[in-house]
PDB file of C-alpha atoms in Angstrom:
ATOM      1  CA  MET A1381      71.744 -72.972  -7.085  1.00 62.00           C
ATOM      2  CA  MET A1382      75.010 -73.681  -5.232  1.00 69.00           C
ATOM      3  CA  LEU A1383      74.699 -70.430  -3.250  1.00 68.00           C
ATOM      4  CA  LYS A1384      71.174 -71.353  -2.141  1.00 72.00           C
ATOM      5  CA  SER A1385      72.411 -74.763  -0.969  1.00 68.00           C
ATOM      6  CA  LYS A1386      75.273 -73.176   0.989  1.00 65.00           C
ATOM      7  CA  LYS A1387      72.859 -70.756   2.657  1.00 71.00           C
ATOM      8  CA  LYS A1388      70.616 -73.646   3.671  1.00 72.00           C
ATOM      9  CA  VAL A1389      73.541 -75.623   5.136  1.00 66.00           C
ATOM     10  CA  SER A1390      74.739 -72.514   6.932  1.00 71.00           C
ATOM     11  CA  PHE A1391      71.254 -71.885   8.349  1.00 76.00           C
ATOM     12  CA  ILE A1392      71.024 -75.467   9.622  1.00 77.00           C
ATOM     13  CA  TYR A1393      74.489 -75.210  11.176  1.00 79.00           C
ATOM     14  CA  TYR A1394      73.650 -72.013  13.065  1.00 83.00           C
ATOM     15  CA  GLU A1395      70.240 -73.303  14.090  1.00 88.00           C
ATOM     16  CA  GLU A1396      71.706 -76.531  15.523  1.00 88.00           C
ATOM     17  CA  ARG A1397      74.491 -74.575  17.217  1.00 85.00           C
ATOM     18  CA  ALA A1398      71.956 -72.234  18.802  1.00 89.00           C
ATOM     19  CA  LYS A1399      69.816 -75.139  20.087  1.00 93.00           C
ATOM     20  CA  LEU A1400      72.820 -76.917  21.573  1.00 91.00           C
ATOM     21  CA  LEU A1401      74.408 -73.881  23.207  1.00 92.00           C
ATOM     22  CA  THR A1402      71.069 -72.681  24.598  1.00 93.00           C
ATOM     23  CA  SER A1403      70.375 -76.110  26.039  1.00 94.00           C
ATOM     24  CA  LEU A1404      73.887 -76.338  27.507  1.00 94.00           C
ATOM     25  CA  TYR A1405      73.494 -72.892  29.063  1.00 93.00           C
ATOM     26  CA  LYS A1406      70.222 -73.919  30.713  1.00 95.00           C
ATOM     27  CA  ASN A1407      71.283 -77.423  31.796  1.00 95.00           C
ATOM     28  CA  LEU A1408      74.696 -76.334  33.080  1.00 94.00           C
ATOM     29  CA  SER A1409      73.016 -73.633  35.186  1.00 94.00           C
ATOM     30  CA  LEU A1410      70.450 -76.060  36.604  1.00 95.00           C
ATOM     31  CA  TYR A1411      73.054 -78.794  37.218  1.00 95.00           C
ATOM     32  CA  TYR A1412      75.268 -76.342  39.075  1.00 94.00           C
ATOM     33  CA  SER A1413      72.377 -74.958  41.135  1.00 94.00           C
ATOM     34  CA  GLU A1414      71.029 -78.399  42.108  1.00 95.00           C
ATOM     35  CA  MET A1415      74.486 -79.549  43.217  1.00 95.00           C
ATOM     36  CA  ALA A1416      74.892 -76.474  45.425  1.00 94.00           C
ATOM     37  CA  ASN A1417      71.394 -76.961  46.871  1.00 93.00           C
ATOM     38  CA  LEU A1418      71.883 -80.651  47.653  1.00 93.00           C
ATOM     39  CA  LEU A1419      75.344 -80.149  49.176  1.00 93.00           C
ATOM     40  CA  THR A1420      73.963 -77.311  51.322  1.00 91.00           C
ATOM     41  CA  HIS A1421      71.139 -79.621  52.399  1.00 88.00           C
ATOM     42  CA  PHE A1422      73.606 -82.401  53.249  1.00 88.00           C
ATOM     43  CA  GLU A1423      75.750 -80.001  55.252  1.00 86.00           C
ATOM     44  CA  ALA A1424      72.692 -78.831  57.200  1.00 84.00           C
ATOM     45  CA  LEU A1425      71.856 -82.443  58.057  1.00 80.00           C
ATOM     46  CA  THR A1426      75.035 -82.664  60.120  1.00 79.00           C
ATOM     47  CA  GLU A1427      73.587 -80.121  62.555  1.00 75.00           C
ATOM     48  CA  GLN A1428      69.890 -80.912  62.632  1.00 70.00           C
ATOM     49  CA  VAL A1429      67.579 -83.670  61.560  1.00 58.00           C
ATOM     50  CA  PHE A1430      64.903 -82.265  59.314  1.00 59.00           C
ATOM     51  CA  SER A1431      65.564 -84.399  56.316  1.00 57.00           C
ATOM     52  CA  ASN A1432      62.783 -84.466  53.846  1.00 64.00           C
ATOM     53  CA  SER A1433      63.784 -87.596  51.982  1.00 68.00           C
ATOM     54  CA  ASP A1434      61.543 -86.609  49.069  1.00 77.00           C
ATOM     55  CA  SER A1435      63.485 -83.399  48.463  1.00 84.00           C
ATOM     56  CA  VAL A1436      66.815 -85.270  48.643  1.00 87.00           C
ATOM     57  CA  GLU A1437      65.491 -87.821  46.144  1.00 89.00           C
ATOM     58  CA  ILE A1438      64.230 -85.109  43.784  1.00 93.00           C
ATOM     59  CA  MET A1439      67.474 -83.103  43.899  1.00 93.00           C
ATOM     60  CA  TYR A1440      69.571 -86.237  43.413  1.00 95.00           C
ATOM     61  CA  ARG A1441      67.434 -87.370  40.472  1.00 95.00           C
ATOM     62  CA  ASN A1442      67.661 -83.899  38.906  1.00 95.00           C
ATOM     63  CA  ILE A1443      71.442 -83.877  39.273  1.00 96.00           C
ATOM     64  CA  SER A1444      71.631 -87.270  37.559  1.00 95.00           C
ATOM     65  CA  ILE A1445      69.488 -86.057  34.667  1.00 96.00           C
ATOM     66  CA  TYR A1446      71.350 -82.758  34.259  1.00 96.00           C
ATOM     67  CA  ARG A1447      74.739 -84.468  34.463  1.00 96.00           C
ATOM     68  CA  LYS A1448      73.884 -86.835  31.637  1.00 96.00           C
ATOM     69  CA  GLN A1449      72.601 -83.965  29.483  1.00 96.00           C
ATOM     70  CA  VAL A1450      75.548 -81.697  30.294  1.00 96.00           C
ATOM     71  CA  ASP A1451      78.070 -84.482  29.612  1.00 96.00           C
ATOM     72  CA  GLU A1452      76.694 -84.945  26.119  1.00 95.00           C
ATOM     73  CA  GLU A1453      76.212 -81.249  25.400  1.00 95.00           C
ATOM     74  CA  VAL A1454      79.736 -80.342  26.546  1.00 95.00           C
ATOM     75  CA  LEU A1455      81.142 -82.846  24.103  1.00 92.00           C
ATOM     76  CA  TYR A1456      79.208 -81.358  21.186  1.00 92.00           C
ATOM     77  CA  ALA A1457      79.627 -77.737  22.283  1.00 92.00           C
ATOM     78  CA  ARG A1458      83.385 -78.081  21.907  1.00 89.00           C
ATOM     79  CA  LEU A1459      82.791 -78.187  18.158  1.00 88.00           C
ATOM     80  CA  TYR A1460      81.554 -74.585  18.268  1.00 88.00           C
ATOM     81  CA  LEU A1461      84.039 -73.068  20.712  1.00 88.00           C
ATOM     82  CA  ASN A1462      87.608 -71.944  20.152  1.00 89.00           C
ATOM     83  CA  ASP A1463      90.394 -73.898  21.868  1.00 92.00           C
ATOM     84  CA  ASP A1464      90.668 -71.652  24.934  1.00 92.00           C
ATOM     85  CA  GLU A1465      86.915 -71.609  25.495  1.00 91.00           C
ATOM     86  CA  SER A1466      86.705 -75.334  24.931  1.00 91.00           C
ATOM     87  CA  ASN A1467      89.478 -75.982  27.458  1.00 92.00           C
ATOM     88  CA  GLU A1468      87.818 -73.657  29.981  1.00 92.00           C
ATOM     89  CA  LEU A1469      84.568 -75.575  29.572  1.00 93.00           C
ATOM     90  CA  MET A1470      86.275 -78.955  29.927  1.00 94.00           C
ATOM     91  CA  VAL A1471      88.230 -78.000  33.067  1.00 94.00           C
ATOM     92  CA  PHE A1472      85.082 -76.642  34.722  1.00 94.00           C
ATOM     93  CA  HIS A1473      83.063 -79.671  33.621  1.00 95.00           C
ATOM     94  CA  GLN A1474      85.671 -82.008  35.124  1.00 95.00           C
ATOM     95  CA  LYS A1475      85.557 -80.139  38.446  1.00 94.00           C
ATOM     96  CA  LEU A1476      81.770 -80.424  38.499  1.00 94.00           C
ATOM     97  CA  ALA A1477      82.029 -84.134  37.654  1.00 94.00           C
ATOM     98  CA  ARG A1478      84.294 -84.723  40.683  1.00 93.00           C
ATOM     99  CA  ILE A1479      81.808 -82.914  42.919  1.00 95.00           C
ATOM    100  CA  SER A1480      78.957 -84.881  41.357  1.00 94.00           C
ATOM    101  CA  ASN A1481      80.788 -88.158  42.046  1.00 93.00           C
ATOM    102  CA  GLY A1482      81.084 -87.129  45.696  1.00 93.00           C
ATOM    103  CA  ILE A1483      77.369 -86.383  45.765  1.00 95.00           C
ATOM    104  CA  VAL A1484      76.633 -89.918  44.570  1.00 93.00           C
ATOM    105  CA  ASP A1485      78.675 -91.345  47.451  1.00 92.00           C
ATOM    106  CA  ILE A1486      77.030 -89.057  50.007  1.00 92.00           C
ATOM    107  CA  TYR A1487      73.569 -89.771  48.645  1.00 92.00           C
ATOM    108  CA  PHE A1488      73.911 -93.544  49.000  1.00 91.00           C
ATOM    109  CA  GLU A1489      75.517 -93.308  52.430  1.00 88.00           C
ATOM    110  CA  HIS A1490      72.730 -90.928  53.484  1.00 86.00           C
ATOM    111  CA  LYS A1491      70.144 -93.365  52.172  1.00 85.00           C
ATOM    112  CA  ASN A1492      71.745 -96.262  54.065  1.00 85.00           C
ATOM    113  CA  LEU A1493      72.025 -94.258  57.278  1.00 81.00           C
ATOM    114  CA  ARG A1494      68.434 -93.062  56.929  1.00 77.00           C
ATOM    115  CA  GLU A1495      67.325 -96.687  56.735  1.00 79.00           C
ATOM    116  CA  GLU A1496      69.554 -97.696  59.649  1.00 77.00           C
ATOM    117  CA  TYR A1497      68.156 -94.886  61.804  1.00 71.00           C
ATOM    118  CA  LYS A1498      64.629 -94.902  60.432  1.00 68.00           C
ATOM    119  CA  ASP A1499      63.143 -94.316  63.885  1.00 64.00           C
ATOM    120  CA  LYS A1500      65.403 -91.328  64.606  1.00 62.00           C
ATOM    121  CA  GLU A1501      62.520 -88.838  64.659  1.00 63.00           C
ATOM    122  CA  LYS A1502      61.113 -90.668  67.689  1.00 67.00           C
ATOM    123  CA  ASN A1503      64.380 -91.078  69.582  1.00 71.00           C
ATOM    124  CA  ASP A1504      66.820 -88.267  70.466  1.00 71.00           C
ATOM    125  CA  SER A1505      69.810 -90.588  70.940  1.00 77.00           C
ATOM    126  CA  LEU A1506      69.264 -92.055  67.467  1.00 74.00           C
ATOM    127  CA  GLN A1507      69.132 -88.518  66.039  1.00 74.00           C
ATOM    128  CA  ILE A1508      72.484 -87.716  67.618  1.00 77.00           C
ATOM    129  CA  MET A1509      74.020 -90.969  66.345  1.00 80.00           C
ATOM    130  CA  PHE A1510      72.654 -90.309  62.829  1.00 78.00           C
ATOM    131  CA  MET A1511      74.009 -86.749  62.791  1.00 78.00           C
ATOM    132  CA  GLY A1512      77.398 -87.951  64.069  1.00 83.00           C
ATOM    133  CA  GLU A1513      77.744 -90.654  61.439  1.00 85.00           C
ATOM    134  CA  PHE A1514      76.453 -88.407  58.689  1.00 85.00           C
ATOM    135  CA  SER A1515      78.883 -85.661  59.752  1.00 88.00           C
ATOM    136  CA  GLU A1516      81.721 -88.110  59.095  1.00 89.00           C
ATOM    137  CA  VAL A1517      80.317 -88.877  55.633  1.00 89.00           C
ATOM    138  CA  VAL A1518      80.129 -85.155  54.844  1.00 89.00           C
ATOM    139  CA  LYS A1519      83.706 -84.540  56.089  1.00 89.00           C
ATOM    140  CA  ARG A1520      85.105 -87.534  54.238  1.00 88.00           C
ATOM    141  CA  ASN A1521      83.514 -86.333  50.996  1.00 88.00           C
ATOM    142  CA  LYS A1522      84.794 -82.770  51.482  1.00 91.00           C
ATOM    143  CA  VAL A1523      81.389 -81.094  51.208  1.00 91.00           C
ATOM    144  CA  GLU A1524      82.659 -77.855  52.731  1.00 91.00           C
ATOM    145  CA  GLN A1525      85.423 -77.570  50.110  1.00 92.00           C
ATOM    146  CA  ALA A1526      82.957 -78.387  47.318  1.00 93.00           C
ATOM    147  CA  LEU A1527      80.586 -75.674  48.542  1.00 93.00           C
ATOM    148  CA  ASP A1528      83.471 -73.198  48.826  1.00 92.00           C
ATOM    149  CA  PHE A1529      84.333 -73.944  45.206  1.00 93.00           C
ATOM    150  CA  LEU A1530      80.725 -73.685  44.011  1.00 93.00           C
ATOM    151  CA  TYR A1531      80.064 -70.390  45.792  1.00 92.00           C
ATOM    152  CA  GLU A1532      83.412 -68.738  45.026  1.00 92.00           C
ATOM    153  CA  GLU A1533      85.665 -69.868  42.173  1.00 90.00           C
ATOM    154  CA  GLY A1534      82.937 -71.977  40.603  1.00 90.00           C
ATOM    155  CA  GLN A1535      80.550 -69.026  40.540  1.00 90.00           C
ATOM    156  CA  GLU A1536      83.125 -66.996  38.608  1.00 92.00           C
ATOM    157  CA  ASN A1537      83.744 -69.954  36.273  1.00 91.00           C
ATOM    158  CA  ILE A1538      80.100 -70.529  35.477  1.00 91.00           C
ATOM    159  CA  GLU A1539      79.466 -66.834  34.858  1.00 92.00           C
ATOM    160  CA  SER A1540      82.460 -66.744  32.523  1.00 91.00           C
ATOM    161  CA  LEU A1541      81.195 -69.817  30.672  1.00 89.00           C
ATOM    162  CA  LYS A1542      77.709 -68.353  30.378  1.00 91.00           C
ATOM    163  CA  ALA A1543      79.255 -65.238  28.828  1.00 91.00           C
ATOM    164  CA  VAL A1544      81.205 -67.423  26.381  1.00 89.00           C
ATOM    165  CA  LEU A1545      78.064 -69.324  25.419  1.00 89.00           C
ATOM    166  CA  LYS A1546      76.107 -66.082  24.937  1.00 89.00           C
ATOM    167  CA  LYS A1547      78.917 -64.596  22.838  1.00 89.00           C
ATOM    168  CA  THR A1548      79.136 -67.717  20.697  1.00 86.00           C
ATOM    169  CA  LEU A1549      75.377 -67.716  20.204  1.00 82.00           C
ATOM    170  CA  VAL A1550      75.363 -64.229  18.710  1.00 85.00           C
ATOM    171  CA  GLU A1551      78.416 -64.749  16.494  1.00 79.00           C
ATOM    172  CA  ASN A1552      77.843 -65.515  12.849  1.00 58.00           C
TER     173      ASN A1552
END
């Protein structure tokens, strides 16, 4: 009877672990991708005005949702990872959080500037003023450095973490 109970507890443990790590894998990938997409979009806005405010809103909302999910899942995933893997996950998560905080600042400044220059599509001088002010916002929030991280070191980090999550999923 005791062996059957232990098997059931073990099954539940591995099932919950699998759900959590699978969800973290998916949400971390989507969170990362949406941040790169939105930062790329913001950077492009410094050179041309083509802003589709709906797409900015959707990407920003997605980032907010994924961040909340990833924050919680990272906390719980540490229970299933060894110390080195857990530390690797936390360091990467903290870097993404700093980038995400910058995105929040850029998003609200973009929203305010968009409102201030709401007639920019009709007036070339307003377009130039909008792009100039928004370029300063992008520089101040170090978008270029964030994109460099996401497309270089961050890409290596996320691939390494995905491999860790996959490995942990198949371990008994």
